[in-house]
XYZ file of C-alpha atoms in Angstrom:
584
model
C 40.821 -33.820 -64.409
C 40.561 -32.622 -68.017
C 40.236 -35.195 -70.784
C 41.449 -34.609 -74.322
C 38.784 -35.530 -76.854
C 39.365 -38.775 -78.705
C 39.311 -36.953 -82.073
C 42.170 -34.703 -80.939
C 44.210 -37.669 -79.672
C 43.828 -39.346 -83.040
C 44.738 -36.097 -84.824
C 48.007 -35.935 -82.846
C 48.845 -39.572 -83.604
C 48.093 -39.051 -87.311
C 50.296 -35.967 -87.465
C 53.363 -37.184 -85.572
C 56.504 -38.355 -87.379
C 57.882 -41.415 -85.600
C 61.413 -41.172 -87.020
C 61.715 -37.461 -86.293
C 60.627 -37.986 -82.688
C 62.928 -40.935 -81.953
C 65.821 -39.272 -83.800
C 65.653 -36.410 -81.315
C 66.650 -38.879 -78.580
C 69.060 -41.232 -80.395
C 70.686 -41.691 -83.793
C 68.705 -43.825 -86.260
C 69.890 -45.351 -89.536
C 67.655 -46.579 -92.380
C 67.699 -50.343 -92.962
C 65.258 -52.251 -95.226
C 62.440 -49.766 -94.769
C 62.896 -49.571 -91.037
C 65.122 -47.475 -88.844
C 67.532 -48.934 -86.309
C 69.669 -47.567 -83.512
C 71.151 -48.303 -80.100
C 68.436 -48.920 -77.538
C 68.040 -46.129 -74.951
C 66.611 -48.566 -72.397
C 69.611 -50.869 -71.992
C 73.316 -50.922 -72.795
C 74.258 -52.498 -76.118
C 76.965 -52.229 -78.760
C 75.030 -53.675 -81.723
C 71.823 -51.792 -82.678
C 68.700 -53.807 -81.890
C 66.215 -50.945 -81.480
C 63.820 -50.730 -84.453
C 61.306 -48.047 -85.468
C 58.491 -48.713 -87.925
C 57.529 -45.287 -89.384
C 54.367 -46.583 -91.084
C 52.820 -48.223 -88.019
C 54.477 -45.650 -85.714
C 55.785 -48.361 -83.421
C 59.127 -49.130 -81.807
C 60.619 -52.402 -80.551
C 63.938 -53.482 -79.108
C 64.909 -57.070 -79.876
C 67.514 -56.915 -77.122
C 65.500 -55.985 -74.026
C 61.989 -56.530 -75.398
C 60.731 -52.974 -74.839
C 58.251 -51.752 -77.412
C 55.043 -49.890 -78.088
C 53.660 -46.833 -79.818
C 55.652 -43.655 -80.322
C 53.454 -41.964 -77.704
C 54.560 -44.686 -75.268
C 58.159 -44.003 -76.285
C 57.814 -40.307 -75.413
C 56.165 -41.243 -72.119
C 59.116 -43.511 -71.293
C 61.788 -41.025 -72.295
C 60.220 -37.955 -70.691
C 58.532 -39.723 -67.763
C 55.199 -38.204 -68.748
C 51.622 -39.354 -68.345
C 49.655 -40.127 -71.505
C 47.867 -36.765 -71.284
C 51.156 -34.874 -70.890
C 52.758 -36.763 -73.782
C 49.834 -35.954 -76.086
C 50.025 -32.277 -75.067
C 53.770 -32.216 -75.733
C 53.391 -33.830 -79.158
C 50.401 -31.624 -80.036
C 52.481 -28.536 -79.387
C 55.375 -29.943 -81.388
C 53.259 -30.841 -84.429
C 50.847 -27.915 -84.305
C 47.639 -29.684 -83.286
C 45.067 -27.621 -81.335
C 43.612 -29.727 -78.533
C 40.057 -29.687 -77.248
C 39.104 -30.889 -73.788
C 36.078 -32.387 -72.095
C 34.898 -31.543 -68.550
C 36.479 -28.117 -68.336
C 34.335 -26.975 -65.417
C 33.562 -23.275 -65.662
C 35.959 -22.711 -68.552
C 33.913 -22.623 -71.763
C 34.704 -25.234 -74.364
C 35.439 -22.578 -76.948
C 38.637 -21.944 -75.014
C 41.345 -24.563 -74.932
C 43.829 -25.457 -72.243
C 46.525 -24.070 -74.536
C 44.847 -20.677 -74.258
C 44.977 -20.900 -70.487
C 48.660 -21.781 -70.583
C 49.259 -18.863 -72.941
C 47.337 -16.550 -70.595
C 49.236 -17.639 -67.507
C 52.583 -17.366 -69.276
C 51.693 -13.855 -70.435
C 50.638 -12.849 -66.905
C 53.831 -14.327 -65.453
C 55.839 -12.243 -67.903
C 53.891 -9.132 -66.927
C 54.424 -9.740 -63.220
C 58.138 -10.221 -63.927
C 58.255 -6.884 -65.753
C 56.668 -5.166 -62.740
C 59.332 -6.668 -60.481
C 62.461 -5.866 -62.484
C 61.493 -2.747 -64.424
C 58.796 -0.775 -62.566
C 59.479 1.488 -59.586
C 56.615 -0.068 -57.599
C 58.354 -3.426 -57.745
C 61.687 -2.083 -56.469
C 60.954 -2.870 -52.804
C 60.046 -6.469 -53.647
C 63.106 -6.813 -55.886
C 65.380 -5.493 -53.121
C 63.793 -7.852 -50.587
C 64.537 -10.881 -52.773
C 68.143 -9.758 -53.276
C 68.533 -9.315 -49.524
C 67.427 -12.906 -49.051
C 70.532 -13.955 -50.984
C 68.841 -14.577 -54.347
C 70.630 -13.128 -57.392
C 69.088 -11.319 -60.335
C 70.054 -14.254 -62.548
C 67.973 -16.661 -60.471
C 65.108 -14.152 -60.293
C 65.098 -14.154 -64.098
C 65.506 -17.911 -64.327
C 62.466 -18.591 -62.119
C 60.597 -15.676 -63.716
C 59.717 -14.207 -60.315
C 57.366 -11.258 -60.390
C 55.412 -8.644 -58.502
C 51.643 -8.048 -58.492
C 51.034 -4.287 -58.244
C 48.747 -2.549 -55.770
C 46.217 -1.546 -58.448
C 43.881 -4.539 -58.519
C 42.159 -3.335 -61.706
C 45.373 -3.144 -63.716
C 45.544 -6.790 -64.785
C 41.984 -6.913 -66.123
C 42.497 -3.701 -68.096
C 45.854 -4.906 -69.448
C 44.513 -8.279 -70.586
C 41.473 -6.610 -72.101
C 43.781 -4.733 -74.478
C 45.205 -8.098 -75.549
C 41.831 -9.340 -76.777
C 40.774 -11.622 -73.915
C 37.037 -11.762 -73.275
C 35.586 -10.892 -69.883
C 33.989 -14.340 -69.679
C 37.310 -16.111 -70.250
C 39.157 -13.952 -67.713
C 36.438 -14.462 -65.105
C 36.919 -18.226 -65.451
C 40.719 -18.153 -65.432
C 41.307 -18.163 -61.672
C 43.247 -14.885 -61.849
C 40.426 -12.685 -60.585
C 38.118 -12.333 -57.612
C 34.950 -14.438 -57.753
C 32.953 -11.549 -56.300
C 34.264 -8.981 -58.789
C 35.819 -10.517 -61.935
C 37.597 -7.250 -62.752
C 39.651 -7.300 -59.529
C 42.917 -9.231 -59.543
C 43.215 -12.119 -57.072
C 46.804 -11.062 -56.325
C 48.071 -7.605 -55.361
C 51.118 -6.185 -53.522
C 52.796 -9.582 -53.518
C 55.992 -11.201 -54.745
C 54.802 -13.672 -57.348
C 56.118 -17.210 -57.791
C 54.982 -18.818 -61.079
C 54.094 -22.487 -60.612
C 54.799 -24.605 -63.668
C 53.863 -28.094 -64.769
C 56.343 -30.798 -65.744
C 56.763 -29.215 -69.184
C 57.522 -25.781 -67.738
C 54.170 -24.166 -68.573
C 52.833 -21.722 -65.981
C 49.548 -22.965 -64.536
C 49.250 -21.204 -61.170
C 50.856 -18.649 -58.856
C 51.932 -18.298 -55.272
C 52.106 -14.804 -53.821
C 53.986 -13.573 -50.741
C 52.902 -10.329 -49.123
C 55.653 -7.828 -48.318
C 53.928 -5.730 -45.672
C 52.226 -7.033 -42.557
C 49.001 -8.774 -43.339
C 47.358 -12.123 -43.751
C 47.563 -14.492 -45.316
C 51.349 -14.272 -45.670
C 51.171 -16.579 -48.670
C 48.272 -16.696 -51.105
C 48.035 -19.498 -53.665
C 45.957 -20.090 -56.761
C 42.900 -22.170 -55.976
C 42.638 -25.754 -57.173
C 40.754 -26.245 -60.412
C 40.498 -28.694 -63.293
C 43.521 -26.853 -64.664
C 45.709 -27.137 -61.563
C 45.864 -29.187 -58.338
C 48.447 -28.211 -55.745
C 48.424 -31.703 -54.230
C 49.822 -33.013 -57.516
C 52.375 -30.285 -58.285
C 55.700 -29.236 -56.801
C 57.197 -25.762 -57.012
C 60.347 -25.573 -59.120
C 59.835 -29.035 -60.586
C 60.393 -28.144 -64.242
C 63.568 -26.211 -63.335
C 64.881 -29.071 -61.216
C 63.934 -31.870 -63.626
C 67.174 -31.994 -65.685
C 69.196 -32.242 -62.464
C 66.774 -34.773 -60.955
C 67.190 -36.946 -64.022
C 70.965 -36.622 -63.856
C 71.474 -37.527 -60.174
C 68.294 -39.653 -59.860
C 67.276 -38.054 -56.592
C 65.019 -35.228 -55.405
C 65.334 -32.797 -52.494
C 61.967 -31.766 -51.047
C 61.478 -28.603 -48.978
C 58.449 -26.673 -47.715
C 58.580 -23.133 -49.080
C 59.097 -21.135 -52.271
C 62.074 -19.254 -50.804
C 63.583 -22.541 -49.606
C 63.613 -23.849 -53.178
C 65.212 -20.646 -54.442
C 67.830 -20.712 -51.671
C 68.901 -24.232 -52.592
C 69.056 -23.502 -56.320
C 71.081 -20.391 -55.487
C 73.525 -22.634 -53.632
C 73.820 -24.867 -56.708
C 71.575 -27.586 -55.249
C 69.343 -27.682 -58.283
C 67.350 -30.859 -57.654
C 65.269 -29.077 -54.990
C 61.484 -28.750 -55.228
C 58.840 -27.517 -52.778
C 55.350 -28.460 -51.657
C 52.738 -25.786 -52.325
C 51.355 -24.814 -48.940
C 50.284 -28.367 -48.138
C 51.759 -31.479 -46.580
C 53.306 -34.084 -48.871
C 50.447 -36.014 -50.504
C 49.972 -39.264 -52.394
C 49.550 -37.077 -55.502
C 53.031 -35.675 -54.945
C 54.402 -39.187 -54.463
C 52.842 -40.326 -57.752
C 54.676 -37.491 -59.524
C 57.950 -38.141 -57.700
C 57.971 -41.879 -58.414
C 57.848 -41.247 -62.143
C 61.376 -39.880 -61.950
C 63.202 -41.136 -58.846
C 63.149 -43.838 -56.196
C 64.990 -41.775 -53.571
C 64.152 -38.458 -51.928
C 65.841 -36.217 -49.389
C 63.663 -34.212 -46.987
C 64.761 -30.790 -45.688
C 61.955 -29.319 -43.590
C 61.839 -26.576 -40.960
C 63.594 -26.986 -37.623
C 60.535 -26.248 -35.443
C 58.213 -28.874 -33.974
C 55.848 -28.595 -36.939
C 58.777 -29.275 -39.266
C 59.731 -32.426 -37.365
C 56.111 -33.577 -37.435
C 55.969 -32.988 -41.188
C 59.245 -34.890 -41.666
C 57.927 -37.846 -39.678
C 54.738 -38.059 -41.726
C 56.564 -37.567 -45.021
C 58.984 -40.391 -44.191
C 56.111 -42.773 -43.489
C 54.305 -41.807 -46.688
C 57.407 -42.087 -48.869
C 58.436 -45.425 -47.372
C 54.919 -46.850 -47.739
C 55.147 -46.061 -51.468
C 58.539 -47.729 -51.897
C 60.768 -44.643 -51.891
C 64.027 -44.594 -49.961
C 64.535 -41.491 -47.837
C 67.324 -39.330 -46.453
C 66.877 -36.362 -44.142
C 68.838 -33.127 -43.830
C 69.073 -32.482 -40.094
C 67.660 -28.957 -39.589
C 69.856 -26.195 -38.224
C 69.426 -25.423 -34.532
C 69.909 -21.693 -35.133
C 68.118 -21.091 -38.451
C 64.537 -22.170 -39.060
C 64.659 -23.168 -42.741
C 66.952 -23.389 -45.808
C 66.103 -19.843 -46.930
C 67.107 -18.400 -43.557
C 70.242 -20.536 -43.554
C 71.300 -19.109 -46.925
C 70.574 -15.529 -45.873
C 72.430 -15.676 -42.560
C 75.185 -18.251 -43.099
C 75.751 -18.435 -46.850
C 75.878 -21.045 -49.586
C 78.812 -23.038 -48.192
C 77.028 -23.873 -44.935
C 73.791 -24.659 -46.772
C 75.594 -26.942 -49.224
C 77.402 -28.701 -46.386
C 74.092 -29.303 -44.617
C 72.597 -31.016 -47.653
C 75.780 -32.986 -48.330
C 75.610 -34.477 -44.833
C 72.030 -35.739 -45.046
C 71.478 -38.909 -43.010
C 69.327 -42.013 -43.462
C 65.733 -41.591 -42.337
C 66.069 -44.356 -39.749
C 69.040 -42.573 -38.157
C 67.051 -39.330 -38.068
C 64.073 -41.065 -36.445
C 66.231 -42.807 -33.842
C 67.894 -39.514 -32.940
C 64.554 -37.733 -32.779
C 63.038 -40.501 -30.634
C 65.901 -40.190 -28.148
C 65.246 -36.452 -27.929
C 61.492 -36.903 -27.489
C 61.704 -39.507 -24.761
C 64.945 -38.641 -22.961
C 63.016 -37.770 -19.787
C 60.738 -40.792 -19.930
C 62.850 -42.811 -17.488
C 62.269 -46.547 -17.572
C 59.526 -46.045 -20.150
C 61.989 -44.597 -22.679
C 62.609 -47.872 -24.493
C 58.923 -48.769 -24.678
C 57.866 -45.369 -25.982
C 60.805 -45.080 -28.379
C 60.101 -48.473 -29.943
C 56.409 -47.575 -30.191
C 57.418 -44.354 -31.949
C 59.472 -46.349 -34.476
C 56.785 -48.977 -35.095
C 54.827 -47.096 -37.810
C 58.117 -46.734 -39.685
C 58.664 -50.488 -39.542
C 55.163 -51.082 -40.898
C 55.732 -48.537 -43.697
C 58.783 -50.365 -45.054
C 57.995 -52.403 -48.160
C 61.020 -54.701 -47.940
C 61.238 -57.526 -45.404
C 65.036 -57.473 -45.638
C 65.109 -53.756 -44.856
C 62.587 -54.235 -42.043
C 64.780 -56.925 -40.472
C 67.875 -54.704 -40.686
C 65.963 -51.754 -39.230
C 64.749 -53.816 -36.275
C 68.398 -54.578 -35.484
C 69.231 -50.850 -35.680
C 66.377 -50.000 -33.301
C 67.340 -52.738 -30.862
C 70.937 -51.537 -30.786
C 69.979 -47.854 -30.486
C 67.763 -48.424 -27.450
C 69.796 -51.218 -25.867
C 67.134 -53.886 -26.108
C 66.776 -57.229 -27.841
C 65.683 -57.841 -31.408
C 62.903 -60.155 -30.182
C 61.557 -57.424 -27.883
C 61.343 -54.979 -30.782
C 59.606 -57.591 -32.953
C 57.139 -58.430 -30.185
C 56.273 -54.805 -29.410
C 56.000 -53.848 -33.067
C 53.411 -56.572 -33.568
C 51.405 -55.775 -30.449
C 48.061 -54.007 -30.523
C 49.480 -51.029 -28.613
C 52.199 -50.487 -31.199
C 49.700 -50.740 -34.019
C 47.784 -47.842 -32.496
C 50.828 -45.610 -32.148
C 50.895 -43.002 -34.898
C 52.086 -39.452 -34.345
C 55.344 -38.700 -32.484
C 55.295 -37.850 -28.770
C 51.662 -39.007 -28.424
C 50.222 -42.015 -26.658
C 46.880 -40.241 -26.069
C 45.067 -37.561 -28.004
C 45.640 -34.149 -26.461
C 42.334 -32.301 -26.328
C 42.755 -28.523 -26.348
C 41.167 -25.490 -28.031
C 42.887 -26.276 -31.343
C 41.555 -29.831 -31.465
C 38.073 -28.623 -30.510
C 38.203 -26.027 -33.288
C 39.395 -28.455 -35.992
C 36.796 -31.009 -34.871
C 34.105 -28.359 -35.270
C 35.391 -27.508 -38.748
C 35.477 -31.198 -39.736
C 31.919 -31.772 -38.530
C 30.753 -28.555 -40.221
C 32.698 -29.154 -43.428
C 31.121 -26.238 -45.288
C 33.178 -23.916 -43.068
C 36.517 -25.320 -44.178
C 36.995 -22.977 -47.141
C 36.587 -19.939 -44.874
C 38.849 -21.523 -42.261
C 41.713 -22.342 -44.657
C 41.559 -18.852 -46.204
C 42.595 -17.390 -42.845
C 44.550 -20.143 -41.108
C 47.489 -22.187 -42.376
C 48.864 -25.501 -41.148
C 51.797 -23.636 -39.577
C 49.403 -21.766 -37.268
C 48.366 -25.003 -35.544
C 50.582 -26.598 -32.892
C 48.539 -29.586 -31.689
C 49.634 -32.589 -33.835
C 46.155 -34.151 -33.727
C 44.541 -30.899 -34.853
C 47.143 -30.731 -37.637
C 46.160 -34.244 -38.716
C 42.509 -33.195 -39.043
C 43.599 -30.106 -41.011
C 45.645 -32.304 -43.360
C 42.724 -34.730 -43.775
C 40.395 -31.863 -44.686
C 42.965 -30.536 -47.161
C 43.327 -33.972 -48.744
C 39.549 -34.264 -49.126
C 39.454 -30.848 -50.771
C 42.241 -31.809 -53.182
C 40.492 -35.034 -54.188
C 36.992 -33.551 -54.348
C 35.813 -35.787 -51.487
C 33.017 -34.796 -49.102
C 31.482 -36.061 -45.883
C 32.772 -37.243 -42.541
C 33.521 -40.734 -43.901
C 35.987 -39.252 -46.379
C 37.617 -37.157 -43.643
C 37.941 -40.142 -41.313
C 39.507 -42.220 -44.098
C 42.456 -39.809 -44.172
C 43.031 -39.897 -40.399
C 45.312 -42.736 -39.343
C 45.007 -42.362 -35.537
C 42.243 -44.645 -34.256
C 42.009 -42.649 -31.022
C 41.484 -39.423 -32.943
C 38.851 -41.081 -35.140
C 36.993 -42.281 -32.051
C 36.985 -38.788 -30.547
C 35.545 -37.302 -33.740
C 32.872 -39.992 -33.956
C 31.842 -39.379 -30.331
C 31.607 -35.634 -30.971
C 29.430 -36.259 -34.035
C 27.122 -38.481 -32.006
C 26.832 -35.891 -29.245
C 25.788 -33.141 -31.675
C 27.891 -30.645 -29.680
C 29.337 -28.821 -32.672
C 26.118 -28.479 -34.628
C 24.813 -25.817 -32.218
C 25.849 -22.326 -33.351
C 28.965 -23.501 -35.262
C 29.473 -20.032 -36.750
C 30.315 -18.492 -33.373
C 32.433 -21.462 -32.323
C 34.538 -21.515 -35.494
C 34.843 -17.729 -35.812
C 36.080 -17.465 -32.227
C 38.526 -20.298 -32.843
C 39.925 -18.577 -35.930
C 40.393 -15.356 -33.939
C 42.187 -17.295 -31.205
C 44.679 -18.747 -33.672
C 45.179 -15.319 -35.201
C 45.922 -13.893 -31.743
C 48.498 -16.611 -31.109
C 50.100 -15.920 -34.478
C 50.324 -12.162 -33.983
C 51.636 -12.588 -30.437
C 54.432 -14.794 -31.763
C 55.273 -12.024 -34.206
C 55.193 -9.527 -31.341
C 57.600 -11.636 -29.296
C 59.999 -12.013 -32.231
C 59.868 -8.289 -32.952
C 60.604 -7.348 -29.329
C 63.574 -9.725 -29.379
C 64.812 -8.095 -32.576
C 64.425 -4.594 -31.069
C 66.264 -5.614 -27.904
C 69.260 -6.610 -30.012
C 69.901 -2.940 -30.796
C 70.887 -2.305 -27.141
C 71.916 1.362 -26.948
C 71.537 1.977 -30.670
C 68.554 3.821 -32.077
C 65.798 1.427 -33.077
C 64.938 1.789 -36.797
C 61.630 3.516 -37.512
C 60.510 0.551 -39.631
C 60.574 -1.694 -36.563
C 58.691 0.874 -34.490
C 56.059 1.127 -37.218
C 55.794 -2.642 -37.320
C 55.356 -2.746 -33.528
C 52.560 -0.182 -33.737
C 50.808 -2.237 -36.430
C 51.107 -5.460 -34.419
C 49.839 -3.828 -31.226
C 46.859 -2.427 -33.145
C 46.062 -5.845 -34.581
C 46.327 -7.464 -31.135
C 43.814 -4.959 -29.745
C 41.433 -5.621 -32.628
C 41.627 -9.371 -32.125
C 41.271 -9.079 -28.348
C 38.037 -7.163 -28.867
C 36.616 -10.127 -30.790
C 37.212 -12.666 -28.026
C 34.222 -14.783 -27.082
C 34.786 -18.394 -26.173
C 38.517 -19.129 -26.274
C 41.266 -18.116 -23.906
């Protein structure tokens, strides 16, 4: 992370006006050289909140809150110290300098990067709404049920096909080649080629609304479908949420947050007037996300996809949120539409709003899901269902809530409270982790992810071609998530990877494979073949969906666009089939 130099911090503190800052949040009156007002931290009728402009301190004699004016801004805005200093520096015209800027030269400040990214976001937006090349992307967004007003509000954009355009454009604005090469906006191999092209662009902002990264969705067929700015000292996706700055006023008002998976999901919910929605950035919910969330709310609602991967993600997110003291509700996914964006497009805002309004408690969701998972388990249903619920019981931070939840589980599965308590404390229950799994399922996906974990240097190549959604095996997904977490935190080595895997059985399998040395022999062929296998599965799913769509036309003429898409998919299948080596 970047650190502001101590001289700059002191310059901000010297420049700030304590009375002006506090007066922007509450009314102050002068009294004997100090300023008093009604405390913003508790209800009172007689002013007991005092501000000392000389020492730049505040104190409430009613509730006891007090500190520096920087602390006051942190409290009021729910900012970290770094964010508060940046906010005040901008307000009082102090240029900040940073330490440990990585590849970004120290002659350039973080403010310059923010200015660059905001300028680029504005340029992408212009391409989307004003240029003929962006018309197709603009029409696509409208067809997804998103209005022009929301497009403008979120500053959505389009990256043109010409990958040299951005470098040339920014060069005319006085940016040096060295600065642009270090900005994250251009290819590492050729710093004059834009990282994004032919994509709908989603600006990613920090808490203060400053653009610091982009997500790009391709319109035509191609991979990856979504391309995101790489992590850097300037931006970490495991600590940011899409749409957060837009949702923040509403989050503060209702004191809750709705978390979804995709960019379009966030837009769909805001379009429906559900403006406290935010989205993860191509990664599972992380502890970094939770740290950000807990600064503003103590309750979240999860609204993930309706497929198996979505249920798995919901399960893990519930456990993580509960372990950090957050209460959780869940929007039960639609059986007919995969995600919120699809629900808006096909069924409209009223249905989407109703779905969110009828969110249920996480324990009720888990009980219902457990009944679905184990309905064919016969006499073992109760045992397996209680084992499935056990990690949730352990994640709860309140003994009172845990006791109540045990009663709910006992009632739901027609067993006794003592049986649930006994099983939840047993060694078997402690080992239970991921839904619908008593044993690790070893298949080609798990073998591939194990090989990637053991040969960690291959992970960057792997993640550039494969996303979490491409993997179906829950254990393989857990390894993928562990690798992603290590990347986000700058951690390396198998010990770090194992520390982020909660399944003891899965850990043991990885350790045995390391000891055997199996995956250190020709890992390039093994991993490359595995990547091609996952790509084949992905394209075949697309093929199946396309055929289903074409069949819906019955006796009508099939649109040429669908026929062209079928030709492209068939060509890609043939190309991937020709690369087959190890996997079936």
